[in-house]
mmCIF file of C-alpha atoms in Angstrom:
data_model
loop_
_atom_site.group_PDB
_atom_site.id
_atom_site.type_symbol
_atom_site.label_atom_id
_atom_site.label_comp_id
_atom_site.label_asym_id
_atom_site.label_seq_id
_atom_site.Cartn_x
_atom_site.Cartn_y
_atom_site.Cartn_z
ATOM 1 C CA LYS A 576 -12.906 183.902 171.212
ATOM 2 C CA ASP A 577 -15.710 183.694 174.319
ATOM 3 C CA LEU A 578 -13.102 182.414 176.464
ATOM 4 C CA PHE A 579 -10.930 185.008 176.151
ATOM 5 C CA HIS A 580 -13.518 187.487 176.786
ATOM 6 C CA SER A 581 -15.251 185.840 179.441
ATOM 7 C CA PRO A 582 -14.368 186.153 183.460
ATOM 8 C CA ARG A 583 -11.738 183.164 183.050
ATOM 9 C CA ALA A 584 -9.940 185.144 179.966
ATOM 10 C CA ALA A 585 -6.793 185.851 182.526
ATOM 11 C CA GLU A 586 -6.559 181.882 183.305
ATOM 12 C CA ALA A 587 -7.203 181.021 179.412
ATOM 13 C CA ARG A 588 -4.551 183.577 178.387
ATOM 14 C CA SER A 589 -2.196 181.972 181.188
ATOM 15 C CA LEU A 590 -3.019 178.218 179.627
ATOM 16 C CA LEU A 591 -2.210 179.750 176.182
ATOM 17 C CA VAL A 592 1.190 180.983 177.011
ATOM 18 C CA GLY A 593 2.070 177.607 178.611
ATOM 19 C CA LEU A 594 1.274 175.554 175.914
ATOM 20 C CA PRO A 595 4.075 173.112 174.820
ATOM 21 C CA ASP A 596 6.337 174.562 171.586
ATOM 22 C CA LYS A 597 5.222 173.159 168.110
ATOM 23 C CA ARG A 598 6.980 170.238 167.020
ATOM 24 C CA PRO A 599 9.033 171.952 164.184
ATOM 25 C CA GLY A 600 7.623 172.220 160.493
ATOM 26 C CA ALA A 601 4.140 172.096 162.399
ATOM 27 C CA PRO A 602 1.641 174.993 161.584
ATOM 28 C CA ASN A 603 1.196 177.707 164.409
ATOM 29 C CA GLY A 604 -1.694 178.702 163.017
ATOM 30 C CA TYR A 605 -4.106 177.404 166.077
ATOM 31 C CA ARG A 606 -1.837 179.334 168.498
ATOM 32 C CA GLU A 607 -1.950 182.485 166.250
ATOM 33 C CA GLU A 608 -5.627 182.292 165.946
ATOM 34 C CA TRP A 609 -6.101 181.910 169.701
ATOM 35 C CA SER A 610 -3.547 184.842 170.354
ATOM 36 C CA TYR A 611 -5.566 187.195 168.337
ATOM 37 C CA ALA A 612 -8.660 186.497 170.647
ATOM 38 C CA ALA A 613 -6.632 186.433 173.725
ATOM 39 C CA GLY A 614 -5.287 189.776 172.480
ATOM 40 C CA SER A 615 -8.593 191.407 171.686
ATOM 41 C CA GLY A 616 -9.981 190.872 175.355
ATOM 42 C CA CYS A 617 -6.927 192.122 177.259
ATOM 43 C CA SER A 618 -7.324 195.378 178.940
ATOM 44 C CA GLU A 619 -3.923 197.679 178.383
ATOM 45 C CA GLN A 620 -2.210 196.582 181.445
ATOM 46 C CA GLU A 621 -2.790 192.571 181.127
ATOM 47 C CA PHE A 622 -1.812 192.918 177.505
ATOM 48 C CA GLU A 623 1.811 193.956 178.145
ATOM 49 C CA SER A 624 1.995 190.966 180.314
ATOM 50 C CA PHE A 625 0.666 188.595 178.200
ATOM 51 C CA VAL A 626 2.903 189.165 175.045
ATOM 52 C CA SER A 627 5.875 189.655 177.200
ATOM 53 C CA GLN A 628 5.281 185.716 177.919
ATOM 54 C CA LEU A 629 4.816 184.624 174.268
ATOM 55 C CA LYS A 630 7.236 182.415 172.686
ATOM 56 C CA SER A 631 6.581 183.615 169.003
ATOM 57 C CA LYS A 632 6.953 186.436 167.157
ATOM 58 C CA GLY A 633 3.934 185.443 165.289
ATOM 59 C CA CYS A 634 1.995 184.921 168.009
ATOM 60 C CA SER A 635 2.954 188.422 169.791
ATOM 61 C CA GLN A 636 2.178 190.148 166.550
ATOM 62 C CA GLU A 637 -1.801 188.051 166.435
ATOM 63 C CA ALA A 638 -2.057 189.271 169.550
ATOM 64 C CA LEU A 639 -1.184 192.825 168.907
ATOM 65 C CA PHE A 640 -3.386 192.541 166.139
ATOM 66 C CA GLY A 641 -6.349 191.469 168.129
ATOM 67 C CA ARG A 642 -5.816 194.118 170.577
ATOM 68 C CA ASN A 643 -5.650 196.599 167.619
ATOM 69 C CA GLU A 644 -9.061 195.544 166.291
ATOM 70 C CA ALA A 645 -10.707 195.733 169.757
ATOM 71 C CA LEU A 646 -8.899 199.103 170.365
ATOM 72 C CA MET A 647 -9.901 200.446 166.703
ATOM 73 C CA ARG A 648 -13.492 201.550 168.085
ATOM 74 C CA GLU A 649 -12.295 203.488 170.742
ATOM 75 C CA ASP A 650 -8.882 204.845 169.512
ATOM 76 C CA PRO A 651 -8.803 204.503 165.708
ATOM 77 C CA MET A 652 -5.313 206.462 165.384
ATOM 78 C CA THR A 653 -3.433 204.826 167.868
ATOM 79 C CA ALA A 654 -4.734 201.228 167.100
ATOM 80 C CA LEU A 655 -3.966 201.796 162.837
ATOM 81 C CA ALA A 656 -0.647 203.537 163.891
ATOM 82 C CA SER A 657 0.440 200.404 166.393
ATOM 83 C CA THR A 658 -0.358 197.949 163.330
ATOM 84 C CA LEU A 659 1.084 199.658 160.637
ATOM 85 C CA GLN A 660 4.544 199.899 162.654
ATOM 86 C CA ALA A 661 3.823 195.953 163.473
ATOM 87 C CA MET A 662 3.230 195.405 159.523
ATOM 88 C CA LYS A 663 6.626 196.878 159.176
ATOM 89 C CA GLU A 664 8.477 194.039 160.615
ATOM 90 C CA ASN A 665 7.260 191.714 158.231
ATOM 91 C CA VAL A 666 6.243 188.678 160.395
ATOM 92 C CA ASP A 667 4.437 186.829 158.301
ATOM 93 C CA THR A 668 1.375 185.710 160.305
ATOM 94 C CA ARG A 669 -2.120 184.141 159.337
ATOM 95 C CA SER A 670 -4.292 187.728 159.380
ATOM 96 C CA ARG A 671 -1.333 189.938 158.194
ATOM 97 C CA SER A 672 -3.009 189.999 154.997
ATOM 98 C CA SER A 673 -6.517 191.219 156.216
ATOM 99 C CA ILE A 674 -5.907 192.992 159.591
ATOM 100 C CA LEU A 675 -5.926 196.746 157.859
ATOM 101 C CA SER A 676 -9.634 195.846 156.394
ATOM 102 C CA THR A 677 -10.729 194.472 159.306
ATOM 103 C CA GLU A 678 -9.743 197.468 161.300
ATOM 104 C CA MET A 679 -11.210 199.630 158.903
ATOM 105 C CA MET A 680 -14.391 197.896 158.964
ATOM 106 C CA ASN A 681 -14.609 198.746 162.902
ATOM 107 C CA LEU A 682 -14.058 202.489 162.195
ATOM 108 C CA PRO A 683 -16.184 204.288 164.442
ATOM 109 C CA ALA A 684 -18.390 206.724 162.758
ATOM 110 C CA ASN A 685 -16.776 209.938 164.336
ATOM 111 C CA ALA A 686 -13.337 208.755 163.084
ATOM 112 C CA ASN A 687 -10.961 211.275 161.405
ATOM 113 C CA CYS A 688 -10.786 209.649 157.733
ATOM 114 C CA GLU A 689 -8.876 211.971 156.257
ATOM 115 C CA GLU A 690 -5.891 211.608 158.862
ATOM 116 C CA ILE A 691 -6.724 207.999 158.492
ATOM 117 C CA GLU A 692 -6.003 207.813 154.949
ATOM 118 C CA LYS A 693 -2.759 210.250 155.399
ATOM 119 C CA MET A 694 -1.361 207.377 158.205
ATOM 120 C CA ILE A 695 -1.989 204.730 155.548
ATOM 121 C CA SER A 696 -0.488 206.493 152.497
ATOM 122 C CA SER A 697 2.553 207.697 154.772
ATOM 123 C CA SER A 698 3.179 203.960 156.422
ATOM 124 C CA ALA A 699 2.672 201.949 154.120
ATOM 125 C CA SER A 700 5.448 199.872 152.149
ATOM 126 C CA PRO A 701 5.005 199.166 148.525
ATOM 127 C CA LYS A 702 5.024 195.575 149.641
ATOM 128 C CA ASP A 703 1.644 195.710 150.746
ATOM 129 C CA LYS A 704 0.231 197.924 147.968
ATOM 130 C CA SER A 705 -3.097 195.446 147.455
ATOM 131 C CA LEU A 706 -3.500 195.459 151.409
ATOM 132 C CA VAL A 707 -3.384 199.133 151.279
ATOM 133 C CA ASP A 708 -5.458 199.366 148.289
ATOM 134 C CA SER A 709 -7.985 196.724 149.903
ATOM 135 C CA CYS A 710 -8.381 198.994 153.211
ATOM 136 C CA ARG A 711 -8.532 202.358 151.419
ATOM 137 C CA PHE A 712 -11.426 200.730 149.330
ATOM 138 C CA ILE A 713 -13.275 200.072 152.953
ATOM 139 C CA LEU A 714 -12.210 203.496 154.088
ATOM 140 C CA PHE A 715 -13.601 205.408 151.616
ATOM 141 C CA GLY A 716 -16.986 203.564 151.955
ATOM 142 C CA LYS A 717 -16.976 204.439 155.621
ATOM 143 C CA TRP A 718 -16.114 207.903 155.049
ATOM 144 C CA ALA A 719 -18.548 208.424 152.650
ATOM 145 C CA GLU A 720 -21.202 207.183 155.243
ATOM 146 C CA SER A 721 -20.708 210.369 157.103
ATOM 147 C CA ASP A 722 -19.036 212.941 154.703
ATOM 148 C CA PRO A 723 -19.426 211.498 150.984
ATOM 149 C CA ALA A 724 -18.371 215.051 149.376
ATOM 150 C CA GLY A 725 -14.916 215.069 151.230
ATOM 151 C CA ALA A 726 -14.185 211.561 150.560
ATOM 152 C CA ALA A 727 -14.949 212.032 146.864
ATOM 153 C CA ASN A 728 -12.964 215.472 146.712
ATOM 154 C CA HIS A 729 -10.136 213.664 148.826
ATOM 155 C CA ILE A 730 -9.866 211.104 145.580
ATOM 156 C CA MET A 731 -10.197 213.593 142.854
ATOM 157 C CA ALA A 732 -7.545 215.939 144.331
ATOM 158 C CA GLU A 733 -5.109 213.494 143.470
ATOM 159 C CA PRO A 734 -6.131 211.371 140.522
ATOM 160 C CA GLU A 735 -2.414 210.069 140.272
ATOM 161 C CA LYS A 736 -2.641 208.457 143.326
ATOM 162 C CA TYR A 737 -6.009 206.585 143.383
ATOM 163 C CA LYS A 738 -7.548 204.046 140.842
ATOM 164 C CA PRO A 739 -10.885 205.194 139.903
ATOM 165 C CA ASP A 740 -12.226 202.011 141.330
ATOM 166 C CA PHE A 741 -12.212 203.945 144.631
ATOM 167 C CA ILE A 742 -14.939 206.205 143.507
ATOM 168 C CA PHE A 743 -17.479 203.156 143.813
ATOM 169 C CA PRO A 744 -17.811 202.812 147.441
ATOM 170 C CA ILE A 745 -18.617 206.465 147.752
ATOM 171 C CA ALA A 746 -21.172 205.925 145.100
ATOM 172 C CA GLU A 747 -22.670 203.067 147.141
ATOM 173 C CA ALA A 748 -22.609 204.876 150.048
ATOM 174 C CA VAL A 749 -24.849 207.499 148.478
ATOM 175 C CA ALA A 750 -27.052 205.348 146.893
ATOM 176 C CA ASP A 751 -28.354 203.852 149.913
#
């Protein structure tokens, strides 16, 4: 990952794009992992050019997920909207099952958690219910760090929507 954040990042991305196609049936994991790292180190201008050169949908999606993880610290609403849109494409990649939780862990303290939860609720597919639940668990814990009453009230206002377990990260944040 450090290479893709170094002064030689552009060269490293160029080498990644230039790798020969994988053998049929061979795993694509290392390329996806490197694409994720490369995406996280790209500026917005570099990113579009880099992704357009990738040969695999999986690698392109991983680069986007990496970019969105980095963007989460600065503009969580844009990063999350981009990730949720990409997830609708149902490309099965190495980090698809963990990206929402990873993004929630990177939420800045001033994030609008209520709006983020609404975005997650309105965009999530039934197929991704367990992913969304894991994401919400982290989100409510982050929300409770700055506004425990707001997080708890949000859950209690819609008991049919939220499992009772969602109160645990709030209680934990308050207890710390």
